[in-house]
Amino acid sequence: MTGWHEEGLYPDVRTRYKIDRVLYESNTEHQKMRLLEHPRLGKILTLDDVTQTTEKDEFIYHEMMTHVPMLAHGAVRRVLIIGGGDGGILEEVLKHPGVEKATMVEIDAGVVEFSKRYLSEICKGAFEDARTDLVIADGFVFVDECAEKYDVIIVDSTDPEGPGEILFTNEFYRRSKQRLTPGGVLVTQNGVPFMQAGELRSSASHLRQYFGDVSCYLATIPTYVGGAMAMGWATDNAGLRKVSVGTLTARFTPLHLNSRYYTPDVHKAAFALPPYVSELLI
Ligand code: SAM
C-alpha cells in the first residue's frame, strides 16, 4: 500500500505522511504496530497509529531524554528505562562508560523483537550489550515489585492512552520515587505542551507531591507536531538543574558522543522555559 498515513494522536489535528512503502504491519498483544517508509523521514514506527520515532529525527529525542539527566547527575551507575521499545534510549545510555547496568522494562516484547529486526539503525547493538537487563513487563508493576534503586529513571512511554496511560498516574510516580537513589533524577516523555498542556500540568502536579524539584526541559522533534516537546524533570537534588555549562562540558567532552543535537549549551538552554510552558508547572 502506498498513499498517505494519517497521524491519529489528536482528534482535531491530523498530520499526514506520504508513504512510499509499508515495511511491516502487525498487531502485538498490546498495540497495532506499523513500520512505514517516508521519502524524507525514512522509517517511521507507529503504535496504534501514533508516530513513536522516525529514522531521521530520533536522534533529537533520544539524545535529549538521555544525556541531559545523565550528564547533570555526573555519576550514573544504574539506569532504569520504562518503555523505550525501539531501543533508542538504551543505545544512548550505554554510551556512558560509567553505567554498570541499564534495566529496560518494556511491556510489549513485539516492539523489541521488531525493533531489533527492522530498526537496527536506532537500537544498534544495545540489546546485546552485557550491561543491558531487558525485562518484559508493565513498568507500573515493575516499579512496585522491584527492590533495586537507580540513579536515573527515564520514562520513554507512549502517550497516556492504552498501556501508556498508567505511566502518567500519581501512583506510578510515587512508586518510581522509591526506586531512585538519593539525589537521583526521573525524566518523562511529557508530550507537546502547546497540544497536550493538561498532560504536563497533571504530571507536574503529581510529581510535586514526591519530589523537591519538579520542572521540565524542551526539545523540538519535527515529527511530534505542535511545537517543542516537554521532558518532565523530577529530583530532590535541585542542584542538578543548575550544573554549569563548564561542568557539563567537562563531563561531555571525554565521551566523544558525536551527538547531533545535544551540547552542554543546548542542555542548559533547554531548561529556559517560555511562560506558556512554565505556567503549567505551577
Ligand atoms: N519515543 C516515543 C515517544 O516519544 O512517544 C516512545 C518510544 S517507545 C516506542 C514507547 C514504548 O512504551 C512502546 O514500546 C510501548 O510498548 C511502551 N509502553 C507503553 N506502556 C507501557 C507500560 N505500561 N510499561 C512498559 N512499557 C510501556
PDB file of C-alpha atoms and ligand atoms in Angstrom:
ATOM      1  CA  MET A   1       0.000   0.000   0.000  1.00  0.00           C
ATOM      2  CA  THR A   2       1.334   3.462  -0.809  1.00  0.00           C
ATOM      3  CA  GLY A   3      -0.546   6.715  -0.358  1.00  0.00           C
ATOM      4  CA  TRP A   4      -0.731   8.545   2.963  1.00  0.00           C
ATOM      5  CA  HIS A   5      -0.572   7.685   6.657  1.00  0.00           C
ATOM      6  CA  GLU A   6      -2.723   9.882   8.884  1.00  0.00           C
ATOM      7  CA  GLU A   7      -1.392  10.541  12.392  1.00  0.00           C
ATOM      8  CA  GLY A   8      -4.051   9.668  14.951  1.00  0.00           C
ATOM      9  CA  LEU A   9      -2.848  11.344  18.161  1.00  0.00           C
ATOM     10  CA  TYR A  10      -5.194  14.343  18.215  1.00  0.00           C
ATOM     11  CA  PRO A  11      -8.925  14.412  17.449  1.00  0.00           C
ATOM     12  CA  ASP A  12      -8.732  17.834  15.815  1.00  0.00           C
ATOM     13  CA  VAL A  13      -5.277  17.973  14.232  1.00  0.00           C
ATOM     14  CA  ARG A  14      -4.407  15.345  11.667  1.00  0.00           C
ATOM     15  CA  THR A  15      -0.977  15.215  10.064  1.00  0.00           C
ATOM     16  CA  ARG A  16      -0.433  13.046   7.045  1.00  0.00           C
ATOM     17  CA  TYR A  17       2.748  11.440   5.783  1.00  0.00           C
ATOM     18  CA  LYS A  18       3.268  10.332   2.213  1.00  0.00           C
ATOM     19  CA  ILE A  19       4.089   6.644   2.377  1.00  0.00           C
ATOM     20  CA  ASP A  20       6.370   5.020  -0.175  1.00  0.00           C
ATOM     21  CA  ARG A  21       6.061   1.587   1.406  1.00  0.00           C
ATOM     22  CA  VAL A  22       4.513  -0.169   4.385  1.00  0.00           C
ATOM     23  CA  LEU A  23       7.501  -2.200   5.509  1.00  0.00           C
ATOM     24  CA  TYR A  24       5.739  -4.096   8.248  1.00  0.00           C
ATOM     25  CA  GLU A  25       2.381  -4.264   9.954  1.00  0.00           C
ATOM     26  CA  SER A  26       1.180  -6.432  12.805  1.00  0.00           C
ATOM     27  CA  ASN A  27      -0.862  -6.457  15.967  1.00  0.00           C
ATOM     28  CA  THR A  28       1.062  -7.355  19.077  1.00  0.00           C
ATOM     29  CA  GLU A  29      -0.601  -8.411  22.331  1.00  0.00           C
ATOM     30  CA  HIS A  30      -0.847  -4.750  23.298  1.00  0.00           C
ATOM     31  CA  GLN A  31      -0.948  -2.500  20.243  1.00  0.00           C
ATOM     32  CA  LYS A  32      -1.028  -2.170  16.472  1.00  0.00           C
ATOM     33  CA  MET A  33       2.498  -1.752  15.128  1.00  0.00           C
ATOM     34  CA  ARG A  34       3.404  -0.394  11.713  1.00  0.00           C
ATOM     35  CA  LEU A  35       6.684   0.478  10.050  1.00  0.00           C
ATOM     36  CA  LEU A  36       6.303   2.932   7.193  1.00  0.00           C
ATOM     37  CA  GLU A  37       8.813   4.315   4.725  1.00  0.00           C
ATOM     38  CA  HIS A  38       8.768   8.053   4.064  1.00  0.00           C
ATOM     39  CA  PRO A  39      10.782   9.912   1.414  1.00  0.00           C
ATOM     40  CA  ARG A  40      12.166  12.481   3.890  1.00  0.00           C
ATOM     41  CA  LEU A  41      11.879  10.854   7.339  1.00  0.00           C
ATOM     42  CA  GLY A  42      12.999   7.360   6.425  1.00  0.00           C
ATOM     43  CA  LYS A  43      11.452   4.647   8.559  1.00  0.00           C
ATOM     44  CA  ILE A  44       8.522   5.700  10.760  1.00  0.00           C
ATOM     45  CA  LEU A  45       7.428   3.481  13.646  1.00  0.00           C
ATOM     46  CA  THR A  46       3.797   3.930  14.681  1.00  0.00           C
ATOM     47  CA  LEU A  47       1.947   2.287  17.552  1.00  0.00           C
ATOM     48  CA  ASP A  48      -1.836   2.473  17.381  1.00  0.00           C
ATOM     49  CA  ASP A  49      -1.353   4.920  14.504  1.00  0.00           C
ATOM     50  CA  VAL A  50       0.670   7.358  16.621  1.00  0.00           C
ATOM     51  CA  THR A  51       4.197   8.228  15.497  1.00  0.00           C
ATOM     52  CA  GLN A  52       6.706   6.872  18.008  1.00  0.00           C
ATOM     53  CA  THR A  53      10.005   7.547  16.315  1.00  0.00           C
ATOM     54  CA  THR A  54      11.446   8.143  12.871  1.00  0.00           C
ATOM     55  CA  GLU A  55      14.809   7.248  11.459  1.00  0.00           C
ATOM     56  CA  LYS A  56      15.712  10.856  10.598  1.00  0.00           C
ATOM     57  CA  ASP A  57      14.754  12.743  13.762  1.00  0.00           C
ATOM     58  CA  GLU A  58      15.017  10.099  16.506  1.00  0.00           C
ATOM     59  CA  PHE A  59      18.452  11.413  17.490  1.00  0.00           C
ATOM     60  CA  ILE A  60      16.942  14.621  18.899  1.00  0.00           C
ATOM     61  CA  TYR A  61      14.550  12.894  21.290  1.00  0.00           C
ATOM     62  CA  HIS A  62      16.873  10.058  22.321  1.00  0.00           C
ATOM     63  CA  GLU A  63      19.899  12.338  22.920  1.00  0.00           C
ATOM     64  CA  MET A  64      17.908  14.851  24.978  1.00  0.00           C
ATOM     65  CA  MET A  65      15.957  12.287  27.011  1.00  0.00           C
ATOM     66  CA  THR A  66      19.237  10.563  27.921  1.00  0.00           C
ATOM     67  CA  HIS A  67      22.238  12.902  28.105  1.00  0.00           C
ATOM     68  CA  VAL A  68      20.509  15.713  29.993  1.00  0.00           C
ATOM     69  CA  PRO A  69      19.831  13.630  33.140  1.00  0.00           C
ATOM     70  CA  MET A  70      22.986  11.533  32.756  1.00  0.00           C
ATOM     71  CA  LEU A  71      25.374  14.499  32.450  1.00  0.00           C
ATOM     72  CA  ALA A  72      23.533  16.611  35.030  1.00  0.00           C
ATOM     73  CA  HIS A  73      23.904  13.764  37.542  1.00  0.00           C
ATOM     74  CA  GLY A  74      27.512  13.071  36.608  1.00  0.00           C
ATOM     75  CA  ALA A  75      27.982   9.730  38.390  1.00  0.00           C
ATOM     76  CA  VAL A  76      25.320   7.437  36.988  1.00  0.00           C
ATOM     77  CA  ARG A  77      25.911   3.734  37.564  1.00  0.00           C
ATOM     78  CA  ARG A  78      22.408   2.242  37.205  1.00  0.00           C
ATOM     79  CA  VAL A  79      19.663   3.371  34.863  1.00  0.00           C
ATOM     80  CA  LEU A  80      16.026   2.280  34.603  1.00  0.00           C
ATOM     81  CA  ILE A  81      14.213   2.800  31.304  1.00  0.00           C
ATOM     82  CA  ILE A  82      10.448   2.349  31.322  1.00  0.00           C
ATOM     83  CA  GLY A  83       9.143   1.678  27.809  1.00  0.00           C
ATOM     84  CA  GLY A  84      11.689   2.530  25.155  1.00  0.00           C
ATOM     85  CA  GLY A  85      10.850  -0.457  22.981  1.00  0.00           C
ATOM     86  CA  ASP A  86      12.725   0.829  19.942  1.00  0.00           C
ATOM     87  CA  GLY A  87      15.975   0.729  21.903  1.00  0.00           C
ATOM     88  CA  GLY A  88      16.950   4.319  21.102  1.00  0.00           C
ATOM     89  CA  ILE A  89      17.214   5.437  24.732  1.00  0.00           C
ATOM     90  CA  LEU A  90      19.039   2.256  25.729  1.00  0.00           C
ATOM     91  CA  GLU A  91      21.584   2.822  22.965  1.00  0.00           C
ATOM     92  CA  GLU A  92      22.306   6.350  24.166  1.00  0.00           C
ATOM     93  CA  VAL A  93      22.508   5.301  27.842  1.00  0.00           C
ATOM     94  CA  LEU A  94      25.121   2.657  27.035  1.00  0.00           C
ATOM     95  CA  LYS A  95      27.406   5.315  25.539  1.00  0.00           C
ATOM     96  CA  HIS A  96      28.201   6.320  29.131  1.00  0.00           C
ATOM     97  CA  PRO A  97      31.078   4.049  30.258  1.00  0.00           C
ATOM     98  CA  GLY A  98      30.258   4.631  33.925  1.00  0.00           C
ATOM     99  CA  VAL A  99      26.930   2.814  33.512  1.00  0.00           C
ATOM    100  CA  GLU A 100      27.163  -0.633  35.094  1.00  0.00           C
ATOM    101  CA  LYS A 101      23.562  -1.711  34.437  1.00  0.00           C
ATOM    102  CA  ALA A 102      20.745  -0.468  32.214  1.00  0.00           C
ATOM    103  CA  THR A 103      17.407  -2.094  33.039  1.00  0.00           C
ATOM    104  CA  MET A 104      14.780  -1.617  30.367  1.00  0.00           C
ATOM    105  CA  VAL A 105      11.184  -2.534  31.244  1.00  0.00           C
ATOM    106  CA  GLU A 106       9.069  -2.776  28.097  1.00  0.00           C
ATOM    107  CA  ILE A 107       5.522  -4.126  28.164  1.00  0.00           C
ATOM    108  CA  ASP A 108       5.486  -5.309  24.577  1.00  0.00           C
ATOM    109  CA  ALA A 109       8.038  -7.921  23.529  1.00  0.00           C
ATOM    110  CA  GLY A 110       6.801  -7.490  19.992  1.00  0.00           C
ATOM    111  CA  VAL A 111       8.133  -3.937  19.811  1.00  0.00           C
ATOM    112  CA  VAL A 112      11.583  -5.035  20.973  1.00  0.00           C
ATOM    113  CA  GLU A 113      11.805  -8.000  18.597  1.00  0.00           C
ATOM    114  CA  PHE A 114      10.529  -5.850  15.777  1.00  0.00           C
ATOM    115  CA  SER A 115      12.968  -3.028  16.507  1.00  0.00           C
ATOM    116  CA  LYS A 116      15.936  -5.416  16.670  1.00  0.00           C
ATOM    117  CA  ARG A 117      14.984  -6.675  13.248  1.00  0.00           C
ATOM    118  CA  TYR A 118      13.746  -3.584  11.410  1.00  0.00           C
ATOM    119  CA  LEU A 119      15.138  -0.593  13.329  1.00  0.00           C
ATOM    120  CA  SER A 120      18.759  -1.578  13.893  1.00  0.00           C
ATOM    121  CA  GLU A 121      19.696   1.969  12.782  1.00  0.00           C
ATOM    122  CA  ILE A 122      18.187   3.108  16.097  1.00  0.00           C
ATOM    123  CA  CYS A 123      18.935   0.354  18.629  1.00  0.00           C
ATOM    124  CA  LYS A 124      22.203  -0.790  17.018  1.00  0.00           C
ATOM    125  CA  GLY A 125      23.697  -3.440  19.360  1.00  0.00           C
ATOM    126  CA  ALA A 126      22.126  -2.095  22.564  1.00  0.00           C
ATOM    127  CA  PHE A 127      20.010  -5.150  23.323  1.00  0.00           C
ATOM    128  CA  GLU A 128      23.091  -7.381  23.105  1.00  0.00           C
ATOM    129  CA  ASP A 129      25.231  -5.248  25.445  1.00  0.00           C
ATOM    130  CA  ALA A 130      26.344  -7.124  28.590  1.00  0.00           C
ATOM    131  CA  ARG A 131      25.067  -4.260  30.758  1.00  0.00           C
ATOM    132  CA  THR A 132      21.553  -4.487  29.346  1.00  0.00           C
ATOM    133  CA  ASP A 133      18.881  -6.085  31.525  1.00  0.00           C
ATOM    134  CA  LEU A 134      15.720  -6.340  29.412  1.00  0.00           C
ATOM    135  CA  VAL A 135      12.520  -7.035  31.334  1.00  0.00           C
ATOM    136  CA  ILE A 136       9.223  -7.614  29.534  1.00  0.00           C
ATOM    137  CA  ALA A 137       6.659  -6.274  31.997  1.00  0.00           C
ATOM    138  CA  ASP A 138       4.324  -3.408  32.773  1.00  0.00           C
ATOM    139  CA  GLY A 139       6.502  -0.593  34.099  1.00  0.00           C
ATOM    140  CA  PHE A 140       3.803   0.240  36.633  1.00  0.00           C
ATOM    141  CA  VAL A 141       4.092  -3.211  38.183  1.00  0.00           C
ATOM    142  CA  PHE A 142       7.887  -3.332  37.922  1.00  0.00           C
ATOM    143  CA  VAL A 143       8.495  -0.176  39.954  1.00  0.00           C
ATOM    144  CA  ASP A 144       6.288  -1.643  42.682  1.00  0.00           C
ATOM    145  CA  GLU A 145       7.772  -5.110  42.815  1.00  0.00           C
ATOM    146  CA  CYS A 146      11.447  -4.393  42.135  1.00  0.00           C
ATOM    147  CA  ALA A 147      13.737  -3.820  45.125  1.00  0.00           C
ATOM    148  CA  GLU A 148      16.597  -2.195  43.234  1.00  0.00           C
ATOM    149  CA  LYS A 149      17.388   1.516  43.064  1.00  0.00           C
ATOM    150  CA  TYR A 150      18.562   3.579  40.133  1.00  0.00           C
ATOM    151  CA  ASP A 151      20.397   6.874  39.699  1.00  0.00           C
ATOM    152  CA  VAL A 152      18.339   7.846  36.636  1.00  0.00           C
ATOM    153  CA  ILE A 153      14.865   6.702  35.584  1.00  0.00           C
ATOM    154  CA  ILE A 154      13.802   7.514  32.024  1.00  0.00           C
ATOM    155  CA  VAL A 155      10.121   7.027  31.215  1.00  0.00           C
ATOM    156  CA  ASP A 156      10.119   6.650  27.444  1.00  0.00           C
ATOM    157  CA  SER A 157       6.455   5.745  27.152  1.00  0.00           C
ATOM    158  CA  THR A 158       3.785   6.105  24.573  1.00  0.00           C
ATOM    159  CA  ASP A 159       1.217   8.839  25.176  1.00  0.00           C
ATOM    160  CA  PRO A 160      -1.299   8.488  28.024  1.00  0.00           C
ATOM    161  CA  GLU A 161      -3.557   6.136  26.091  1.00  0.00           C
ATOM    162  CA  GLY A 162      -3.674   2.380  26.117  1.00  0.00           C
ATOM    163  CA  PRO A 163      -0.840   0.687  28.046  1.00  0.00           C
ATOM    164  CA  GLY A 164       0.975   4.009  28.480  1.00  0.00           C
ATOM    165  CA  GLU A 165      -1.812   5.694  30.397  1.00  0.00           C
ATOM    166  CA  ILE A 166      -0.842   4.210  33.757  1.00  0.00           C
ATOM    167  CA  LEU A 167       2.661   5.701  33.431  1.00  0.00           C
ATOM    168  CA  PHE A 168       1.202   9.181  33.907  1.00  0.00           C
ATOM    169  CA  THR A 169      -0.520   8.439  37.219  1.00  0.00           C
ATOM    170  CA  ASN A 170       0.207   9.699  40.703  1.00  0.00           C
ATOM    171  CA  GLU A 171       0.747   6.125  41.921  1.00  0.00           C
ATOM    172  CA  PHE A 172       3.311   5.396  39.224  1.00  0.00           C
ATOM    173  CA  TYR A 173       5.293   8.491  40.183  1.00  0.00           C
ATOM    174  CA  ARG A 174       5.048   7.591  43.867  1.00  0.00           C
ATOM    175  CA  ARG A 175       6.392   4.128  43.148  1.00  0.00           C
ATOM    176  CA  SER A 176       9.108   5.467  40.855  1.00  0.00           C
ATOM    177  CA  LYS A 177      10.387   7.813  43.553  1.00  0.00           C
ATOM    178  CA  GLN A 178      11.004   4.766  45.743  1.00  0.00           C
ATOM    179  CA  ARG A 179      13.204   3.303  43.008  1.00  0.00           C
ATOM    180  CA  LEU A 180      15.555   6.295  42.872  1.00  0.00           C
ATOM    181  CA  THR A 181      18.830   6.543  44.779  1.00  0.00           C
ATOM    182  CA  PRO A 182      19.189   9.705  46.913  1.00  0.00           C
ATOM    183  CA  GLY A 183      19.659  12.673  44.578  1.00  0.00           C
ATOM    184  CA  GLY A 184      18.598  10.595  41.573  1.00  0.00           C
ATOM    185  CA  VAL A 185      16.501  12.038  38.748  1.00  0.00           C
ATOM    186  CA  LEU A 186      13.365  10.953  36.898  1.00  0.00           C
ATOM    187  CA  VAL A 187      12.670  12.214  33.393  1.00  0.00           C
ATOM    188  CA  THR A 188       9.485  11.596  31.453  1.00  0.00           C
ATOM    189  CA  GLN A 189       8.201  11.812  27.906  1.00  0.00           C
ATOM    190  CA  ASN A 190       5.612  14.509  28.655  1.00  0.00           C
ATOM    191  CA  GLY A 191       4.151  15.495  25.305  1.00  0.00           C
ATOM    192  CA  VAL A 192       3.965  18.734  23.360  1.00  0.00           C
ATOM    193  CA  PRO A 193       2.738  21.437  25.787  1.00  0.00           C
ATOM    194  CA  PHE A 194       1.051  23.516  23.089  1.00  0.00           C
ATOM    195  CA  MET A 195      -1.089  20.497  22.196  1.00  0.00           C
ATOM    196  CA  GLN A 196      -1.104  18.499  25.455  1.00  0.00           C
ATOM    197  CA  ALA A 197      -0.976  21.155  28.191  1.00  0.00           C
ATOM    198  CA  GLY A 198      -3.132  19.098  30.516  1.00  0.00           C
ATOM    199  CA  GLU A 199      -0.691  16.184  30.372  1.00  0.00           C
ATOM    200  CA  LEU A 200       2.254  18.282  31.579  1.00  0.00           C
ATOM    201  CA  ARG A 201       0.157  20.120  34.173  1.00  0.00           C
ATOM    202  CA  SER A 202      -1.106  16.821  35.567  1.00  0.00           C
ATOM    203  CA  SER A 203       2.315  15.156  35.661  1.00  0.00           C
ATOM    204  CA  ALA A 204       3.892  18.172  37.374  1.00  0.00           C
ATOM    205  CA  SER A 205       1.101  18.256  39.948  1.00  0.00           C
ATOM    206  CA  HIS A 206       1.624  14.568  40.796  1.00  0.00           C
ATOM    207  CA  LEU A 207       5.418  14.797  40.803  1.00  0.00           C
ATOM    208  CA  ARG A 208       5.439  17.778  43.200  1.00  0.00           C
ATOM    209  CA  GLN A 209       3.931  15.519  45.855  1.00  0.00           C
ATOM    210  CA  TYR A 210       7.030  13.329  45.855  1.00  0.00           C
ATOM    211  CA  PHE A 211       9.946  15.429  44.608  1.00  0.00           C
ATOM    212  CA  GLY A 212      11.515  18.654  45.833  1.00  0.00           C
ATOM    213  CA  ASP A 213      12.434  19.954  42.390  1.00  0.00           C
ATOM    214  CA  VAL A 214       9.976  19.481  39.505  1.00  0.00           C
ATOM    215  CA  SER A 215      10.340  21.121  36.136  1.00  0.00           C
ATOM    216  CA  CYS A 216      10.758  20.212  32.502  1.00  0.00           C
ATOM    217  CA  TYR A 217      13.063  20.949  29.627  1.00  0.00           C
ATOM    218  CA  LEU A 218      12.315  21.348  25.936  1.00  0.00           C
ATOM    219  CA  ALA A 219      13.448  19.929  22.638  1.00  0.00           C
ATOM    220  CA  THR A 220      11.880  20.259  19.216  1.00  0.00           C
ATOM    221  CA  ILE A 221      11.294  16.993  17.441  1.00  0.00           C
ATOM    222  CA  PRO A 222       9.832  17.660  13.972  1.00  0.00           C
ATOM    223  CA  THR A 223       7.504  14.677  13.942  1.00  0.00           C
ATOM    224  CA  TYR A 224       5.986  15.426  17.364  1.00  0.00           C
ATOM    225  CA  VAL A 225       3.752  18.089  15.866  1.00  0.00           C
ATOM    226  CA  GLY A 226       2.712  21.304  17.641  1.00  0.00           C
ATOM    227  CA  GLY A 227       5.980  22.799  18.748  1.00  0.00           C
ATOM    228  CA  ALA A 228       8.582  21.958  21.370  1.00  0.00           C
ATOM    229  CA  MET A 229       8.208  18.764  23.386  1.00  0.00           C
ATOM    230  CA  ALA A 230       8.453  18.726  27.194  1.00  0.00           C
ATOM    231  CA  MET A 231      10.620  16.265  29.040  1.00  0.00           C
ATOM    232  CA  GLY A 232       9.487  16.095  32.653  1.00  0.00           C
ATOM    233  CA  TRP A 233      12.152  16.533  35.330  1.00  0.00           C
ATOM    234  CA  ALA A 234      11.838  15.409  38.960  1.00  0.00           C
ATOM    235  CA  THR A 235      14.515  15.105  41.651  1.00  0.00           C
ATOM    236  CA  ASP A 236      15.220  16.058  45.252  1.00  0.00           C
ATOM    237  CA  ASN A 237      18.561  17.492  44.196  1.00  0.00           C
ATOM    238  CA  ALA A 238      17.738  20.994  42.944  1.00  0.00           C
ATOM    239  CA  GLY A 239      21.410  21.475  42.094  1.00  0.00           C
ATOM    240  CA  LEU A 240      21.102  19.112  39.147  1.00  0.00           C
ATOM    241  CA  ARG A 241      19.258  21.761  37.138  1.00  0.00           C
ATOM    242  CA  LYS A 242      21.933  24.305  37.974  1.00  0.00           C
ATOM    243  CA  VAL A 243      25.010  22.371  36.849  1.00  0.00           C
ATOM    244  CA  SER A 244      27.215  24.812  34.924  1.00  0.00           C
ATOM    245  CA  VAL A 245      27.980  24.555  31.220  1.00  0.00           C
ATOM    246  CA  GLY A 246      31.631  24.222  32.236  1.00  0.00           C
ATOM    247  CA  THR A 247      30.922  21.157  34.375  1.00  0.00           C
ATOM    248  CA  LEU A 248      28.635  19.661  31.722  1.00  0.00           C
ATOM    249  CA  THR A 249      31.368  20.218  29.135  1.00  0.00           C
ATOM    250  CA  ALA A 250      33.979  18.557  31.319  1.00  0.00           C
ATOM    251  CA  ARG A 251      31.703  15.509  31.575  1.00  0.00           C
ATOM    252  CA  PHE A 252      30.536  15.596  27.932  1.00  0.00           C
ATOM    253  CA  THR A 253      33.822  16.033  26.044  1.00  0.00           C
ATOM    254  CA  PRO A 254      35.604  12.816  27.078  1.00  0.00           C
ATOM    255  CA  LEU A 255      32.600  10.755  25.986  1.00  0.00           C
ATOM    256  CA  HIS A 256      33.038  11.672  22.302  1.00  0.00           C
ATOM    257  CA  LEU A 257      29.304  11.140  21.813  1.00  0.00           C
ATOM    258  CA  ASN A 258      29.275  12.712  18.334  1.00  0.00           C
ATOM    259  CA  SER A 259      25.805  13.933  19.234  1.00  0.00           C
ATOM    260  CA  ARG A 260      23.864  15.863  16.596  1.00  0.00           C
ATOM    261  CA  TYR A 261      21.505  17.751  18.904  1.00  0.00           C
ATOM    262  CA  TYR A 262      22.886  17.583  22.466  1.00  0.00           C
ATOM    263  CA  THR A 263      25.592  20.010  23.548  1.00  0.00           C
ATOM    264  CA  PRO A 264      26.166  21.418  27.042  1.00  0.00           C
ATOM    265  CA  ASP A 265      24.873  24.817  25.851  1.00  0.00           C
ATOM    266  CA  VAL A 266      21.736  23.208  24.366  1.00  0.00           C
ATOM    267  CA  HIS A 267      21.309  21.305  27.642  1.00  0.00           C
ATOM    268  CA  LYS A 268      21.398  24.498  29.684  1.00  0.00           C
ATOM    269  CA  ALA A 269      19.146  26.392  27.279  1.00  0.00           C
ATOM    270  CA  ALA A 270      16.574  23.580  27.241  1.00  0.00           C
ATOM    271  CA  PHE A 271      15.581  24.493  30.805  1.00  0.00           C
ATOM    272  CA  ALA A 272      14.800  28.111  29.828  1.00  0.00           C
ATOM    273  CA  LEU A 273      11.027  27.843  29.648  1.00  0.00           C
ATOM    274  CA  PRO A 274       8.649  30.272  27.933  1.00  0.00           C
ATOM    275  CA  PRO A 275       5.748  31.401  30.160  1.00  0.00           C
ATOM    276  CA  TYR A 276       3.150  29.304  28.289  1.00  0.00           C
ATOM    277  CA  VAL A 277       5.086  26.240  29.471  1.00  0.00           C
ATOM    278  CA  SER A 278       6.336  27.318  32.907  1.00  0.00           C
ATOM    279  CA  GLU A 279       2.796  28.279  33.926  1.00  0.00           C
ATOM    280  CA  LEU A 280       1.815  24.597  33.530  1.00  0.00           C
ATOM    281  CA  LEU A 281       4.295  23.633  36.246  1.00  0.00           C
ATOM    282  CA  ILE A 282       2.848  25.820  38.998  1.00  0.00           C
TER     283      ILE A 282
HETATM  284  N1  SAM B   1       9.769   7.940  21.696  1.00  0.00           N
HETATM  285  C1  SAM B   1       8.371   7.603  21.677  1.00  0.00           C
HETATM  286  C2  SAM B   1       7.547   8.774  22.084  1.00  0.00           C
HETATM  287  O1  SAM B   1       8.133   9.796  22.413  1.00  0.00           O
HETATM  288  O2  SAM B   1       6.332   8.654  22.035  1.00  0.00           O
HETATM  289  C3  SAM B   1       8.090   6.414  22.550  1.00  0.00           C
HETATM  290  C4  SAM B   1       9.067   5.315  22.279  1.00  0.00           C
HETATM  291  S1  SAM B   1       8.695   3.725  22.717  1.00  0.00           S
HETATM  292  C5  SAM B   1       8.140   3.074  21.205  1.00  0.00           C
HETATM  293  C6  SAM B   1       7.266   3.742  23.752  1.00  0.00           C
HETATM  294  C7  SAM B   1       7.150   2.368  24.381  1.00  0.00           C
HETATM  295  O3  SAM B   1       6.409   2.414  25.598  1.00  0.00           O
HETATM  296  C8  SAM B   1       6.424   1.341  23.493  1.00  0.00           C
HETATM  297  O4  SAM B   1       7.351   0.370  23.080  1.00  0.00           O
HETATM  298  C9  SAM B   1       5.340   0.755  24.395  1.00  0.00           C
HETATM  299  O5  SAM B   1       5.134  -0.624  24.196  1.00  0.00           O
HETATM  300  C10 SAM B   1       5.900   1.076  25.769  1.00  0.00           C
HETATM  301  N2  SAM B   1       4.924   1.083  26.871  1.00  0.00           N
HETATM  302  C11 SAM B   1       3.680   1.621  26.870  1.00  0.00           C
HETATM  303  N3  SAM B   1       3.079   1.409  28.056  1.00  0.00           N
HETATM  304  C12 SAM B   1       3.965   0.726  28.842  1.00  0.00           C
HETATM  305  C13 SAM B   1       3.937   0.230  30.173  1.00  0.00           C
HETATM  306  N4  SAM B   1       2.839   0.390  30.956  1.00  0.00           N
HETATM  307  N5  SAM B   1       5.035  -0.408  30.657  1.00  0.00           N
HETATM  308  C14 SAM B   1       6.141  -0.566  29.876  1.00  0.00           C
HETATM  309  N6  SAM B   1       6.227  -0.144  28.587  1.00  0.00           N
HETATM  310  C15 SAM B   1       5.144   0.514  28.085  1.00  0.00           C
END
